[in-house]
XYZ file of C-alpha atoms in Angstrom:
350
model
C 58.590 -68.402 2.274
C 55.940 -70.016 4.760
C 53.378 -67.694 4.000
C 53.790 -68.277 0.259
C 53.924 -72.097 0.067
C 51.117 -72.160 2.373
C 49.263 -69.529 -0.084
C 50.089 -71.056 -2.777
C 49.004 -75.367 -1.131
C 45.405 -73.126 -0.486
C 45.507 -72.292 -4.366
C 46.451 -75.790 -5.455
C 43.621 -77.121 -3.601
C 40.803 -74.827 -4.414
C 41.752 -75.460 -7.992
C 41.780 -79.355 -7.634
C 38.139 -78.846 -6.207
C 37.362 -76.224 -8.683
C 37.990 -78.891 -11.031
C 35.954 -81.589 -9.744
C 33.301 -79.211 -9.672
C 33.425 -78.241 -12.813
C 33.878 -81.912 -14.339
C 30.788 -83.200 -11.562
C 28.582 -80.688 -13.912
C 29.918 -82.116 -17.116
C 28.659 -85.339 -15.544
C 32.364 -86.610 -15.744
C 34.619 -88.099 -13.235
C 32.097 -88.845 -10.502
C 35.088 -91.116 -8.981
C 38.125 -88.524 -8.655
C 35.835 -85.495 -7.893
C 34.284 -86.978 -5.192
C 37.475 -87.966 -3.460
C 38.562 -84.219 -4.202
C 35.223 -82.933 -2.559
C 35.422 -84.889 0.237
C 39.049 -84.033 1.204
C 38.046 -80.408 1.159
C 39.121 -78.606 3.931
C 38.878 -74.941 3.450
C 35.598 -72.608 3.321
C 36.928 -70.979 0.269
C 36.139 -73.946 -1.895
C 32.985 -75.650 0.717
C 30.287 -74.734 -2.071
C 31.753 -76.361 -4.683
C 32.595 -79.676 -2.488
C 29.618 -79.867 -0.823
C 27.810 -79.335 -4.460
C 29.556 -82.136 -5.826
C 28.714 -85.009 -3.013
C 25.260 -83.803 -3.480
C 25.427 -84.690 -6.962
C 27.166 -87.497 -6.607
C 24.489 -88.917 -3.809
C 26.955 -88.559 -0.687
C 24.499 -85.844 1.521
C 26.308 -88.001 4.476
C 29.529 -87.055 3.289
C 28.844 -83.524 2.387
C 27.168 -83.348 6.035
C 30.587 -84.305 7.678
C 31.959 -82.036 5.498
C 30.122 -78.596 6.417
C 30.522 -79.573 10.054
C 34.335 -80.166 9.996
C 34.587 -76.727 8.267
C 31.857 -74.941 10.432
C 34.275 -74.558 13.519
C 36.235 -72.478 10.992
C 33.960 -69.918 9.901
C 31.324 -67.470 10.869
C 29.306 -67.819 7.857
C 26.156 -69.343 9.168
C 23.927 -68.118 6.348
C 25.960 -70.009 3.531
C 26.127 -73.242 5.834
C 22.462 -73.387 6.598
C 22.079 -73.380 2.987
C 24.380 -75.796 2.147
C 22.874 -78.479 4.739
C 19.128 -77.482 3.292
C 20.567 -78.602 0.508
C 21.884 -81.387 1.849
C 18.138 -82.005 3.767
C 16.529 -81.759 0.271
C 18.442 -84.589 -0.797
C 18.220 -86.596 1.814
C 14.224 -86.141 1.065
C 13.557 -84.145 4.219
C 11.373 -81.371 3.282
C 10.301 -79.891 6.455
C 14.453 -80.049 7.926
C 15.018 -78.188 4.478
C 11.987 -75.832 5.189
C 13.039 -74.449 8.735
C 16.808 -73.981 7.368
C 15.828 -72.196 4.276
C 13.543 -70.164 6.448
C 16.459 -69.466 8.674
C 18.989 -68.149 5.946
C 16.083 -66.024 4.475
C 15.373 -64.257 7.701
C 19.516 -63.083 7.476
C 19.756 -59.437 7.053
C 23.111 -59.520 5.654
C 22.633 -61.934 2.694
C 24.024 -61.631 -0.884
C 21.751 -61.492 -3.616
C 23.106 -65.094 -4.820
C 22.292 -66.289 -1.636
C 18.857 -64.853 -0.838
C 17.751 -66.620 -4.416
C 19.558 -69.837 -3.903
C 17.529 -69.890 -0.351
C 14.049 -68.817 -1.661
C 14.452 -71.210 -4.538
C 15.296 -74.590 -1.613
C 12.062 -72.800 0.325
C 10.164 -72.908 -2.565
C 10.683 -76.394 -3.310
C 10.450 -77.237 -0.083
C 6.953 -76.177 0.467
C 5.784 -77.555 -2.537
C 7.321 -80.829 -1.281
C 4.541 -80.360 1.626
C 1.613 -79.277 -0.366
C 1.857 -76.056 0.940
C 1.342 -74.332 -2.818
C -0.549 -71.376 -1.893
C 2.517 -70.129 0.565
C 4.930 -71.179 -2.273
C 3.047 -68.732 -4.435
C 2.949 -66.435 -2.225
C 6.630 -66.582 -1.885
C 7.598 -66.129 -5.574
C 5.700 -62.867 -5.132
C 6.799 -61.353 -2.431
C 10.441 -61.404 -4.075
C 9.210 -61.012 -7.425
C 9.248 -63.952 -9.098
C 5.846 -64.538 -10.369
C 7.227 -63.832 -14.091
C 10.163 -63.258 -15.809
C 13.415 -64.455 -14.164
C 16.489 -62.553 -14.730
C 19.663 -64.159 -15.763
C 22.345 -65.224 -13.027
C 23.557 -68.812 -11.622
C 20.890 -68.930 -9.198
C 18.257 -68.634 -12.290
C 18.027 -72.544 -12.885
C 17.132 -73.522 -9.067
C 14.798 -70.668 -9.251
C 12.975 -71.976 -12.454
C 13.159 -75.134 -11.215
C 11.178 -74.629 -7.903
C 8.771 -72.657 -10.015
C 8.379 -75.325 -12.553
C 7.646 -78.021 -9.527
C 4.800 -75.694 -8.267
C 2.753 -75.479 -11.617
C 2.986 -78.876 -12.012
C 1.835 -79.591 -8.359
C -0.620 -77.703 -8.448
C -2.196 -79.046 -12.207
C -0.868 -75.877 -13.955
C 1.389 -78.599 -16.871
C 2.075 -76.553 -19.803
C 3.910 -73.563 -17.785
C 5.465 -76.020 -15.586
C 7.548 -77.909 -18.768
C 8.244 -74.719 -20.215
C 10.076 -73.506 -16.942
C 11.883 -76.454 -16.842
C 12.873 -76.590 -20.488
C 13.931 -72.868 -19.585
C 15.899 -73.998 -16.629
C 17.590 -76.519 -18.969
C 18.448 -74.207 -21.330
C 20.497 -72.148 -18.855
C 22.095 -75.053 -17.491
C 23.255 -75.762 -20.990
C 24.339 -72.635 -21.868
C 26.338 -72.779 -18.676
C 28.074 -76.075 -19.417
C 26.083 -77.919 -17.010
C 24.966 -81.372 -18.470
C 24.622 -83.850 -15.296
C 20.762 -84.481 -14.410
C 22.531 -84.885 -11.213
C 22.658 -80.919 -10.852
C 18.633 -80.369 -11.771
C 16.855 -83.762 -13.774
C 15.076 -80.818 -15.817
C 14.186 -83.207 -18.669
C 12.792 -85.549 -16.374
C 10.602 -83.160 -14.676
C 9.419 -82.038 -17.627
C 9.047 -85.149 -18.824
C 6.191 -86.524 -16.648
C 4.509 -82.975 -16.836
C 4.569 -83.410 -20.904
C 3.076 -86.500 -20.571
C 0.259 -85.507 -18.370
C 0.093 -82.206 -20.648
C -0.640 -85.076 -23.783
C 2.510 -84.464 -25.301
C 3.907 -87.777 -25.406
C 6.902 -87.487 -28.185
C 8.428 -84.660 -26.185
C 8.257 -86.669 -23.010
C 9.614 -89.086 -25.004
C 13.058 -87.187 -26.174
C 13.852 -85.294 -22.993
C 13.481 -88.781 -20.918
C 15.608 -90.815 -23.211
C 18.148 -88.020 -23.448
C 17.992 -87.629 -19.525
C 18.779 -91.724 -19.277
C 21.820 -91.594 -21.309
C 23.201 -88.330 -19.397
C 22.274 -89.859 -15.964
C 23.960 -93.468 -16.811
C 27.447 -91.727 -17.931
C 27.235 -89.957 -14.532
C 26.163 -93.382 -12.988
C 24.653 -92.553 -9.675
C 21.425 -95.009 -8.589
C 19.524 -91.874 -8.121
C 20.018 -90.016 -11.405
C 19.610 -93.414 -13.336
C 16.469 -94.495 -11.325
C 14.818 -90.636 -12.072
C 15.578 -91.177 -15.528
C 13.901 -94.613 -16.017
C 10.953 -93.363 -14.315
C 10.262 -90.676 -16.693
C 11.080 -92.994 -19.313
C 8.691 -95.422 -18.153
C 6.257 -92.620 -18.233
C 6.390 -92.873 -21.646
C 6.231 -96.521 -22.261
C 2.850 -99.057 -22.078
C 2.195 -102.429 -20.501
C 5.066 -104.799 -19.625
C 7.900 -101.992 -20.538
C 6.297 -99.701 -18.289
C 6.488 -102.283 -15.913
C 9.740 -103.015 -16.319
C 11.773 -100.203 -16.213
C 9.447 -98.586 -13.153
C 10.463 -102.002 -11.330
C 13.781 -100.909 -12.519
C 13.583 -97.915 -11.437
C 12.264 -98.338 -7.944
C 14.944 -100.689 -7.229
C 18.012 -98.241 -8.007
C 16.123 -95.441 -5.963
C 15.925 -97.587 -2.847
C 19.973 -97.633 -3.175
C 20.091 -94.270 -2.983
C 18.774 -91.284 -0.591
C 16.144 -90.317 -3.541
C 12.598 -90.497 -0.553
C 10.475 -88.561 -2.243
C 11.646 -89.700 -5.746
C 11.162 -93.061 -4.683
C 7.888 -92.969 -3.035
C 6.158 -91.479 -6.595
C 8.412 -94.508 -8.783
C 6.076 -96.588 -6.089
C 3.122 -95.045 -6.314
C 3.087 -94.909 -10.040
C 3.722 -98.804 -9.951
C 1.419 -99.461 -7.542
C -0.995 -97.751 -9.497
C -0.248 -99.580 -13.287
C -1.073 -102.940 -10.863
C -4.378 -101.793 -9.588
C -5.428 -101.141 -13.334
C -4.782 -104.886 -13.551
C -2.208 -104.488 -15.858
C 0.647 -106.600 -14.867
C 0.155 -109.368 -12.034
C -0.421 -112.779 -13.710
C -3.628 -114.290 -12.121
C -1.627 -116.669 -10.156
C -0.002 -114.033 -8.568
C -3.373 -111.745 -7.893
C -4.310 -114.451 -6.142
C -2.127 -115.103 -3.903
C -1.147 -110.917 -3.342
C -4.939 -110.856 -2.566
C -5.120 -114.043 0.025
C -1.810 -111.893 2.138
C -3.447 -108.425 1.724
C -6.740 -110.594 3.532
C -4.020 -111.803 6.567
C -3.624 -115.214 5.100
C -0.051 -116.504 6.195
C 2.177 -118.260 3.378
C 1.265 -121.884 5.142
C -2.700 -120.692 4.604
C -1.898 -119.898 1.313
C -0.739 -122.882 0.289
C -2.421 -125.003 1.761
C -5.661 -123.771 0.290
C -3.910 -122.968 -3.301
C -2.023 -126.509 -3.060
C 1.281 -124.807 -3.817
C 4.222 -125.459 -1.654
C 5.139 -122.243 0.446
C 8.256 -121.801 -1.844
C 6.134 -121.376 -4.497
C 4.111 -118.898 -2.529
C 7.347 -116.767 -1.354
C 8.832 -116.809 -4.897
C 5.373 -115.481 -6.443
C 4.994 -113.000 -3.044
C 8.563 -111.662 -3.951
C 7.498 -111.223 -7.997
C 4.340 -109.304 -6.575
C 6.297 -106.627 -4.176
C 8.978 -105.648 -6.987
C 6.194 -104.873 -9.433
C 3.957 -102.854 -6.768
C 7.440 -101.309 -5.689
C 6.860 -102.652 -1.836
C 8.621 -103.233 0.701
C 6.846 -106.305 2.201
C 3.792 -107.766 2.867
C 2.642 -105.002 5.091
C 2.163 -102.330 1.914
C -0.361 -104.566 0.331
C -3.209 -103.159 1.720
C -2.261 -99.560 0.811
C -1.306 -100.713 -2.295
C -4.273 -102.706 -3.544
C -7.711 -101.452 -3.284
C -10.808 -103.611 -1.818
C -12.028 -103.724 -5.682
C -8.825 -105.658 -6.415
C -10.328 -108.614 -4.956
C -12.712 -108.688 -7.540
C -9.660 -109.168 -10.433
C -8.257 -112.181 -8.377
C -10.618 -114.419 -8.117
């Protein structure tokens, strides 16, 4: 009687996180599946948990999780995985790098398992500019071409897609995506959470001149990524969006954009939402000329007294137009001006 209550409590619960898992990739539920993922406490059912705090943009949580379930289980290669996953979303590249590494050098590795790890290497590397051993990589295990059909396809596509576009190659790099997407959908997976695919290919479309796809995919991407409701999914979305906008909108929704992403553990998405900011203000674009000039007079070492004293504003004045200045360069403070604005800026303030 023990042995079959307890059976059937280890049933119950694998299906309860089945579930979650299954309604995280629907993009439903975020609230009730992540309180069934992190209450997971068997291996039999640790992918799917740890899966859905990633999406849900909890890598702490799924952390804690993979470590209370480690003591119970001998498979490392499945658990190094996991926390490279967890390391890619916490924007940590080369952590993500040495465990991928690690789980590929496993001689006893399931075909599932080898791909899921080559695809987090992949990505990985790209994520360090290191495209010519990403290459290389695809190669070796034979994915320089056509990728078969299996749940590990997407990922695979996916880090594929991220390496054309790195390295300038556009066109291929939407069409993997827009293939990884079409898997996903034919699997039932909708949440950008899982792979933004129509983001990525987004800002490659745009930089490949084809503006009204960008356009669809983004906007399409947005309205996915706010039913899910994570900062991170929303804030990818409205920077591909953006992509697609001019002027003030542009603006607007990258400003947007940067400001969810600092909420969340999105680095490396946030850092290119900055830089593409930064970079709309040093066409000149966006700062009103009041507030060139006084971005200018900090980036020279002027304190906000200085400033005002020599602009006649009260220092109010000069920390309320300081303030307007960071959130549409996307910094963090006055010390990020001088990265942010170039020595030519000067010129534009005066």
């Amino acid at each position: 009687m023990t042995d079959t209550l307890t059976r059937s409590t280890v049933d119950s619960g694998f299906r309860s996180v089945r579930s979650a898992f299954l309604a995280a990739c629907r993009g439903a539920d975020r609230g009730p599946a992540v309180e069934k993922a992190a209450s997971c406490d068997a291996y039999a059912d640790l992918w799917h948990a740890v899966s859905v705090l990633i999406y849900a943009d909890e890598p702490g949580l799924a952390l804690e999780l993979c470590l209370r379930v480690e003591e119970r289980t001998r498979q490392r290669a499945v658990l190094g995985l996991l926390r490279a996953r967890i390391a890619h979303a916490n924007g940590q590249p080369l952590v993500a790098r040495e465990l991928a590494r690690s789980v590929l050098d496993e001689r006893a590795l399931s075909l599932r398992t080898r791909h899921l790890a080559l695809a987090e290497l992949v990505t990985a590397e790209v994520g360090l500019e290191q495209y010519d051993t990403a290459t290389a990589l695809l190669r070796e295990h034979g994915f320089d071409g056509d990728v078969p059909e299996g749940p590990e396809a997407p990922y695979l596509l996916a880090a594929r897609g991220a390496l054309h576009v790195a390295s300038g190659r556009r066109r291929p790099g939407v069409e993997d995506y827009l293939e990884c997407g079409r898997r996903l959908l034919d699997g039932g997976v909708r949440n950008p959470a899982v792979i933004p695919w129509r983001s990525r290919a987004a800002l490659a479309a745009v930089g490949d001149r084809r503006r009204d796809l960008a356009k669809v995919l983004a906007e399409q991407e947005l309205i996915e990524a706010r039913t899910w409701g994570t900062s991170r999914a929303v804030g990818i979305a409205l920077h591909a969006v953006a992509s697609t906008r001019d002027g003030d909108d542009a603006v607007e929704l990258l400003g947007e954009s940067v400001d969810l992403l600092s909420l969340s553990t999105a680095r490396l998405e946030l850092l290119r939402a900055r830089e593409d900011l930064a970079q709309i203000v040093r066409a000149g674009r966006d700062l009103t000329r009041q507030e060139a000039k006084i971005a200018w007079l900090a980036r020279s070492g002027y304190s906000n007294k200085q400033i005002s004293e020599q602009l006649f504003l009260t220092r109010r004045t000069i920390e309320f137009h300081l303030s307007g200045v960071y959130r549409k360069l996307g910094l963090s403070g006055r010390h990020e001006l001088r990265v942010a604005l170039p020595d030519q800026f000067g010129d534009q303030s005066v």
